[in-house]
């Protein structure tokens, strides 16, 4: 009989289910919680863009899980065994073996992170007038495809962007829409079908293996290849195990091998999937490999280090194998579920069912008085930082683009993303997030909109500067002081 992994939730005597940490903390990093007056100065200096904040002014950094997951003791130890040869490093051999074991792909091209993989893929396969169907885009994916002359088409089911839902796999591709796209544009204009595990911008929502099998049928019928973005594949596998009946008793290893076996190319950001740095593109198809391999020395580095420190390559290898451990990949989703369920009990709208990566709070649901052209998700992110010192991230129209007429392409959803990196935060810190978000929700009418002051031409959410449309930040600070006194 297969031994079951420990459940991430434990029932306490009080009757409450609590996500239990199945690790212990052995190295700590000091945090600071600066007064709200300093936080007001800091967010103004940052142009009301949380990306531009310094961590000296941040208490909990929930901006992203990219490169912020806690590394394991085994990963740190492996870094000391690195073979730092420029070419032919044994560290790369160990990384290659891990990719084969976890993803079932025998060829791998290293790259310094996920968007570097996207650059290689776009340059190798995307050309002028290419159409790339996908379940949903990611910001850097969209940029690379567009810069190479292509266009994306998102083909989720119509209800996938509903905030409150019981649909277990909102990241599924709508097969009818996919078939229509192929029929309308022709297979010759489609370099690949992209599936993202899990869909970052709509709340870390997974797809099912049943859906991926249907996508595979359409691809085979039309001579197309499937590219799998596996940056959050561990979380996608966790949700498949919890939500897809066929795989409820399957190991994470089996689920990962099944998913990756349905894809022709798998690429990933190790900053997400293996709690380290770097990334890679993997395949079993030698012809596809040849189309990409010559680009690695041009943009990344030699074939056995790809612009990454070999110490990181060693950590990647260990981290990939740790993705097979239920207790590793379940910790972040269980904390997210705990936070989302506690928020929704209080009437605070958040994306359900809870997904991977983070808790995604519905900014339009909280701020219906702020029009999308005044960036409600950006305003909520700034306001939440003000009242808590917690740095979240806007995932809405600020993260979108402008059309050919200079108008904002309004996002399908406006979300405040509160990322929960693996094994980083304690439950008391999660409860602090819940408390401050509850207070902000009760005072939501004080929050106003934002406008761009300085707007970069591409990926504007990284470095753009915004400003408030009124004096609402000062009013929010005054209310906080009235309610909390001298408390930080």
C-alpha atoms as one frame of an Amber mdcrd trajectory, in Angstrom:
protein
   0.000   0.000   0.000   1.358   3.442  -0.974   2.272   5.605   2.000   0.296
   8.844   1.941   2.112  12.134   2.551   1.087  14.026   5.685  -1.878  16.322
   5.171  -0.993  20.028   5.055  -3.980  20.810   7.312  -4.331  19.504  10.868
  -7.542  19.687  12.882  -7.004  21.400  16.224  -8.997  20.625  19.365 -10.872
  23.895  18.784 -12.246  22.379  15.586 -10.288  24.745  13.339  -8.213  23.323
  10.479  -4.741  24.874  10.544  -2.054  24.502   7.847   0.862  22.874   9.638
   4.433  23.729   8.651   6.284  20.509   7.850   9.685  22.145   8.150  11.639
  23.989  10.812  13.315  27.380  10.532  17.092  27.255  11.082  18.276  30.517
   9.511  16.419  33.783  10.031  16.535  37.235   8.466  15.620  40.329  10.455
  12.560  42.298   9.319  11.549  45.889   9.971   8.131  47.469  10.424   8.514
  51.200   9.905   5.857  53.697  11.051   2.984  54.496   8.718   4.292  58.036
   8.238   7.499  56.621   6.791   5.477  54.220   4.670   3.603  57.187   3.201
   6.909  58.833   2.303   8.210  55.562   0.872   5.227  54.896  -1.391   5.397
  58.476  -2.671   9.115  58.070  -3.403   8.282  54.811  -5.212   5.705  56.506
  -7.436   2.907  54.408  -5.868   4.503  51.386  -7.552   5.318  48.638  -5.045
   8.070  47.310  -7.340  10.028  50.479  -6.624   9.946  50.144  -2.833  13.122
  49.329  -0.943  12.930  46.348   1.386  14.223  48.576   4.208  10.671  49.990
   4.214   8.904  46.627   3.772   7.778  44.323   6.580   6.521  41.301   4.611
   7.556  41.047   0.978   4.632  39.411  -0.823   5.467  40.938  -4.192   6.319
  37.614  -5.834   7.466  34.056  -5.302  10.076  34.474  -8.044  13.494  33.931
  -6.493  12.086  34.399  -2.989  11.211  30.826  -2.008  13.227  29.453   0.895
  15.982  27.090  -0.145  16.382  23.783   1.638  19.423  22.678   3.607  20.148
  20.131   0.872  20.135  22.826  -1.806  22.543  25.020   0.128  24.808  22.029
   0.759  24.784  21.075  -2.931  25.997  24.543  -3.904  29.291  23.791  -2.144
  29.861  20.767  -4.395  29.661  22.768  -7.647  32.040  22.071 -10.508  32.779
  25.589 -11.744  34.129  24.651 -15.163  33.120  26.947 -18.032  32.306  23.973
 -20.277  31.423  20.371 -19.545  30.629  20.949 -15.875  29.556  17.929 -13.850
  27.059  20.225 -12.150  25.238  20.452 -15.479  25.223  16.653 -15.741  23.487
  16.445 -12.366  20.997  19.118 -13.464  20.330  17.237 -16.700  19.675  14.032
 -14.739  17.195  15.878 -12.505  15.311  17.269 -15.522  15.008  13.753 -16.944
  13.823  12.356 -13.607  11.254  15.075 -12.908  10.090  16.193 -16.372  10.953
  13.116 -18.426  12.932  15.168 -20.984  16.425  14.072 -22.020  17.613  17.324
 -23.622  17.851  20.552 -21.641  19.118  24.024 -22.466  19.935  26.164 -19.414
  18.948  29.833 -19.279  19.284  32.447 -16.577  15.523  32.613 -15.842  12.072
  31.961 -17.277  11.824  35.058 -19.447  15.185  34.172 -20.973  13.623  30.857
 -21.998  10.730  32.802 -23.529  13.188  34.901 -25.509  14.817  31.772 -26.965
  11.451  30.188 -27.775  10.111  33.344 -29.416  13.220  33.863 -31.536  13.275
  30.205 -32.587   9.601  29.772 -33.468   7.696  33.079 -33.648   7.759  35.177
 -36.805   5.797  38.047 -38.306   2.034  37.333 -38.214   2.397  34.267 -35.991
  -0.603  33.400 -33.825   0.065  31.787 -30.440  -3.038  30.338 -28.727  -2.732
  29.829 -24.968  -4.806  29.408 -21.844  -3.633  32.817 -20.590  -0.686  35.095
 -21.148   2.031  36.137 -18.770   3.428  39.660 -19.089   6.902  38.680 -20.311
   5.494  35.973 -22.602   3.248  38.550 -24.241   6.197  40.931 -24.647   8.535
  38.406 -26.287   5.908  37.122 -28.701   4.863  40.650 -29.656   8.454  41.861
 -30.097   9.030  39.028 -32.562   5.990  39.956 -34.649   3.488  37.495 -33.223
   0.135  37.829 -31.516  -1.381  35.912 -28.638  -4.955  34.629 -28.433  -6.290
  33.591 -25.039  -8.789  30.759 -25.153  -9.973  30.150 -21.621 -13.542  29.134
 -20.921 -15.842  32.153 -20.593 -16.272  31.785 -16.825 -12.569  31.406 -16.046
 -12.177  35.019 -14.926 -15.112  34.951 -12.519 -13.706  35.914  -9.138 -15.911
  33.655  -7.025 -16.218  30.159  -8.442 -16.213  26.485  -7.572 -14.687  25.488
 -10.908 -11.571  23.469 -10.019  -9.605  24.082 -13.243 -10.095  27.649 -14.397
  -6.827  27.411 -16.329  -8.265  24.938 -18.847  -8.173  25.721 -22.562 -11.588
  25.895 -24.248 -11.225  23.150 -26.882 -13.939  24.567 -29.155 -12.193  27.942
 -29.162  -8.859  26.263 -29.901 -10.289  24.411 -32.892 -11.838  27.652 -34.198
  -8.503  29.479 -33.886  -6.730  26.754 -35.864  -9.452  26.757 -38.513  -9.514
  30.553 -38.820  -5.785  31.253 -38.943  -4.387  27.980 -40.234  -1.919  25.663
 -38.571   0.952  27.120 -40.601   0.646  30.433 -38.717   0.684  28.760 -35.292
   4.239  28.043 -34.094   2.983  26.340 -30.928   0.131  26.094 -28.427   1.201
  27.362 -25.011  -0.167  26.071 -21.726   0.786  27.782 -18.482   0.866  25.775
 -15.282  -0.628  27.553 -13.421  -2.183  30.698 -14.931  -0.421  33.487 -13.064
  -2.472  36.551 -13.994  -5.920  35.167 -13.162  -5.059  33.914  -9.713  -2.672
  30.966 -10.123  -5.439  28.775 -11.511  -4.524  25.256 -12.711  -5.518  23.167
 -15.703  -6.419  19.472 -15.620  -4.649  16.603 -17.298  -7.939  15.668 -18.965
  -7.950  19.094 -20.617  -4.320  18.831 -21.650  -5.048  15.483 -23.290  -7.773
  17.144 -25.370  -5.345  19.910 -26.362  -2.873  17.197 -27.368  -5.475  15.653
 -29.674  -6.056  18.977 -31.428  -2.308  19.523 -31.731  -1.715  16.069 -33.219
  -4.603  16.463 -35.630  -3.120  19.692 -36.981   0.589  18.952 -36.752   1.175
  21.456 -33.945   3.468  21.355 -30.936   2.609  22.120 -27.310   4.877  24.299
 -25.182   4.348  23.988 -21.431   5.334  26.816 -19.103   6.185  24.734 -16.044
   7.180  27.566 -13.718   4.346  26.715 -11.299   4.007  23.087 -12.305   4.442
  21.778  -8.765   1.384  23.700  -7.616  -0.539  22.582 -10.718   0.331  18.976
  -9.856  -0.802  19.537  -6.261  -4.205  20.798  -7.448  -4.558  17.892  -9.876
  -3.947  15.481  -7.010  -6.567  17.270  -4.891  -9.168  17.982  -7.572  -8.883
  15.489 -10.456 -10.444  12.143  -9.537  -8.181  10.047 -11.779  -5.068  11.220
  -9.943  -6.189  11.410  -6.316  -3.997   8.430  -5.400  -1.188   9.166  -7.860
   2.231  10.360  -6.793   3.357  13.876  -7.653   6.085  12.269  -9.768   3.481
  10.433 -11.852   1.414  13.582 -12.300   4.436  15.635 -13.395   5.591  12.974
 -15.847   2.066  12.730 -17.272   1.759  16.490 -17.798   5.212  16.881 -19.295
   4.735  13.800 -21.458   1.879  15.600 -23.211   4.117  18.576 -24.086   6.745
  18.748 -26.819   8.720  21.456 -25.046   8.791  22.268 -21.335  10.332  25.479
 -20.060  10.550  26.781 -16.529  11.812  29.449 -14.186  13.799  27.847 -11.394
  13.139  31.028  -9.430   9.667  29.538  -8.997   9.700  25.796  -9.532  12.857
  24.801  -7.634  13.415  27.519  -5.024  16.661  28.657  -6.642  17.758  30.767
  -9.607  17.974  30.050 -13.320  15.729  28.238 -15.749  15.701  25.804 -18.634
  14.069  24.521 -21.808  13.627  20.771 -22.103  12.495  18.442 -24.885  12.819
  14.904 -26.206  12.660  16.099 -29.826  16.105  16.553 -31.361  14.779  18.619
 -34.278  13.125  21.081 -31.923  16.337  21.180 -29.895  18.350  22.190 -32.959
  16.057  25.141 -33.617  16.857  26.571 -30.182  20.318  25.365 -29.209  22.375
  27.793 -31.304  20.679  30.742 -29.575  21.915  29.792 -26.096  25.549  30.939
 -26.570  24.323  34.154 -28.194  21.950  35.232 -25.423  22.765  33.162 -22.343
  26.168  31.477 -22.147  27.722  28.120 -22.889  25.463  25.077 -23.187  26.392
  23.741 -19.758  25.887  26.884 -17.715  23.520  29.148 -19.671  24.301  32.372
 -17.848  23.808  30.812 -14.411  26.333  30.255 -11.656  27.101  26.531 -11.446
  26.312  26.806  -7.744  22.769  27.710  -8.756  22.708  24.830 -11.228  23.464
  22.461  -8.347  20.672  24.050  -6.306  18.304  23.762  -9.289  18.950  20.041
  -9.570  18.131  19.447  -5.907  15.144  21.820  -6.019  13.613  20.061  -9.002
  13.752  16.741  -7.190  12.219  18.346  -4.087   9.250  19.303  -6.280   8.319
  15.612  -6.094   7.784  15.948  -2.326   4.157  16.639  -1.376   5.204  18.396
   1.823   7.318  20.891  -0.143   4.785  21.874  -2.792   1.747  21.827  -0.489
   2.997  24.391   2.037   2.391  27.515  -0.040  -1.041  26.466  -1.440  -2.243
  25.477   2.034  -1.287  28.872   3.501  -2.986  30.573   0.550  -6.123  28.508
   1.061  -6.171  29.372   4.753  -5.884  33.100   4.023  -8.442  33.101   1.192
 -11.012  31.190   3.215 -10.634  33.519   6.202 -10.978  36.594   3.996 -14.046
  35.344   2.145 -15.742  34.468   5.448 -15.501  38.189   6.237 -16.960  39.180
   2.892 -13.638  40.297   1.424 -13.685  39.174  -2.230 -10.753  37.029  -3.371
 -10.247  34.603  -6.237 -11.764  31.204  -5.499 -11.062  28.415  -5.551  -7.703
  29.402  -4.048  -4.884  28.976  -6.547  -1.125  28.802  -6.441   1.507  31.516
  -5.997  -0.549  33.791  -3.739  -3.835  35.111  -2.423  -5.491  37.219  -5.127
  -7.815  39.898  -3.762 -10.507  41.350  -6.039  -9.745  45.071  -6.321 -12.832
  45.916  -8.383 -14.998  44.133  -5.840 -13.474  46.201  -3.031 -13.172  49.490
  -4.942 -16.193  49.722  -7.282 -15.938  53.514  -7.021 -12.489  53.521  -8.689
 -12.740  53.162 -12.498 -10.356  50.776 -14.250  -8.735  53.733 -15.991  -7.602
  54.811 -12.497  -6.029  51.421 -11.797  -7.938  49.988  -8.805  -5.532  47.060
  -8.314  -2.574  49.445  -8.221  -4.415  51.701  -5.791  -5.298  48.761  -3.531
  -1.680  47.537  -3.551  -0.453  50.992  -2.522  -3.153  51.366   0.135  -2.440
  47.946   1.616   1.256  48.726   1.849   0.392  51.974   3.633  -1.681  50.339
   6.362   0.431  47.200   6.822   3.974  47.568   5.528   3.229  44.495   3.388
   4.325  44.720  -0.227   1.872  43.064  -2.584   1.648  43.434  -6.339  -0.819
  44.863  -8.837  -2.109  42.359 -11.378  -4.545  44.341 -13.480  -4.555  47.167
 -15.994  -1.207  48.610 -14.858   0.198  45.219 -15.884  -1.581  45.481 -19.234
  -0.642  47.526 -22.317  -2.032  50.339 -24.456  -3.674  49.856 -27.854  -2.643
  51.512 -31.108  -4.654  54.609 -30.134  -2.913  54.992 -26.785  -5.833  53.752
 -24.701  -5.429  51.263 -21.876  -6.336  47.689 -22.760  -8.404  47.033 -19.651
  -7.489  43.848 -17.813  -9.991  41.012 -17.450  -9.512  41.183 -13.686  -8.044
  43.686 -11.240  -6.195  41.803  -8.527  -3.994  42.581  -5.572  -1.632  39.621
  -5.495  -0.197  38.683  -2.129   2.428  36.090  -2.979   3.182  33.347  -0.475
   6.654  31.976  -1.269   7.383  28.451  -0.111   8.431  28.078   3.528   9.073
  31.804   4.093   6.251  33.186   6.265   4.834  32.025   9.573   1.149  31.601
  10.259   1.159  34.619  12.596   2.405  36.746   9.714  -0.385  35.417   7.503
  -2.873  36.335  10.219  -1.382  39.853  10.379  -2.047  40.160   6.632  -5.637
  39.059   7.225  -6.093  41.579  10.046  -4.746  44.610   8.172  -6.633  43.692
   5.009  -9.820  43.407   7.068  -9.301  46.916   8.466  -8.585  48.277   4.986
 -11.748  46.657   3.639 -13.771  48.322   6.381 -12.275  51.672   5.317 -12.260
  51.030   1.569 -14.270  54.157   0.735 -11.195  56.244   1.620  -9.146  54.723
  -1.215  -9.001  56.622  -4.500  -7.445  56.033  -7.897  -4.047  56.517  -9.513
  -2.731  58.056 -12.726   0.535  57.555 -14.587   3.237  60.166 -14.054   6.007
  58.348 -15.918   5.138  55.412 -18.186   7.757  53.169 -19.819   6.882  51.915
 -23.330   6.952  48.224 -22.378   6.381  46.230 -19.171   5.384  49.494 -17.527
   4.407  47.864 -14.237   8.066  47.202 -13.390   9.307  50.796 -13.347   6.406
  53.148 -14.056   5.585  55.955 -11.649   2.040  56.861 -10.658   0.397  59.419
  -8.451  -2.898  59.625  -6.547  -5.831  61.455  -8.159  -6.625  63.116  -4.812
  -5.280  63.343  -1.257  -6.717  59.924  -0.345  -3.382  58.513   0.967  -3.174
  61.243   3.644  -6.788  60.619   4.649  -6.103  56.889   4.965  -3.080  57.565
   7.186  -5.140  59.888   9.395  -7.849  57.238   9.819  -5.231  54.592  10.651
  -3.740  56.791  13.361  -7.191  57.538  14.774  -7.952  53.806  15.062  -4.546
  52.365  16.006  -2.954  55.200  17.986   0.821  54.763  18.227   0.747  51.204
  16.859   2.781  50.491  13.751
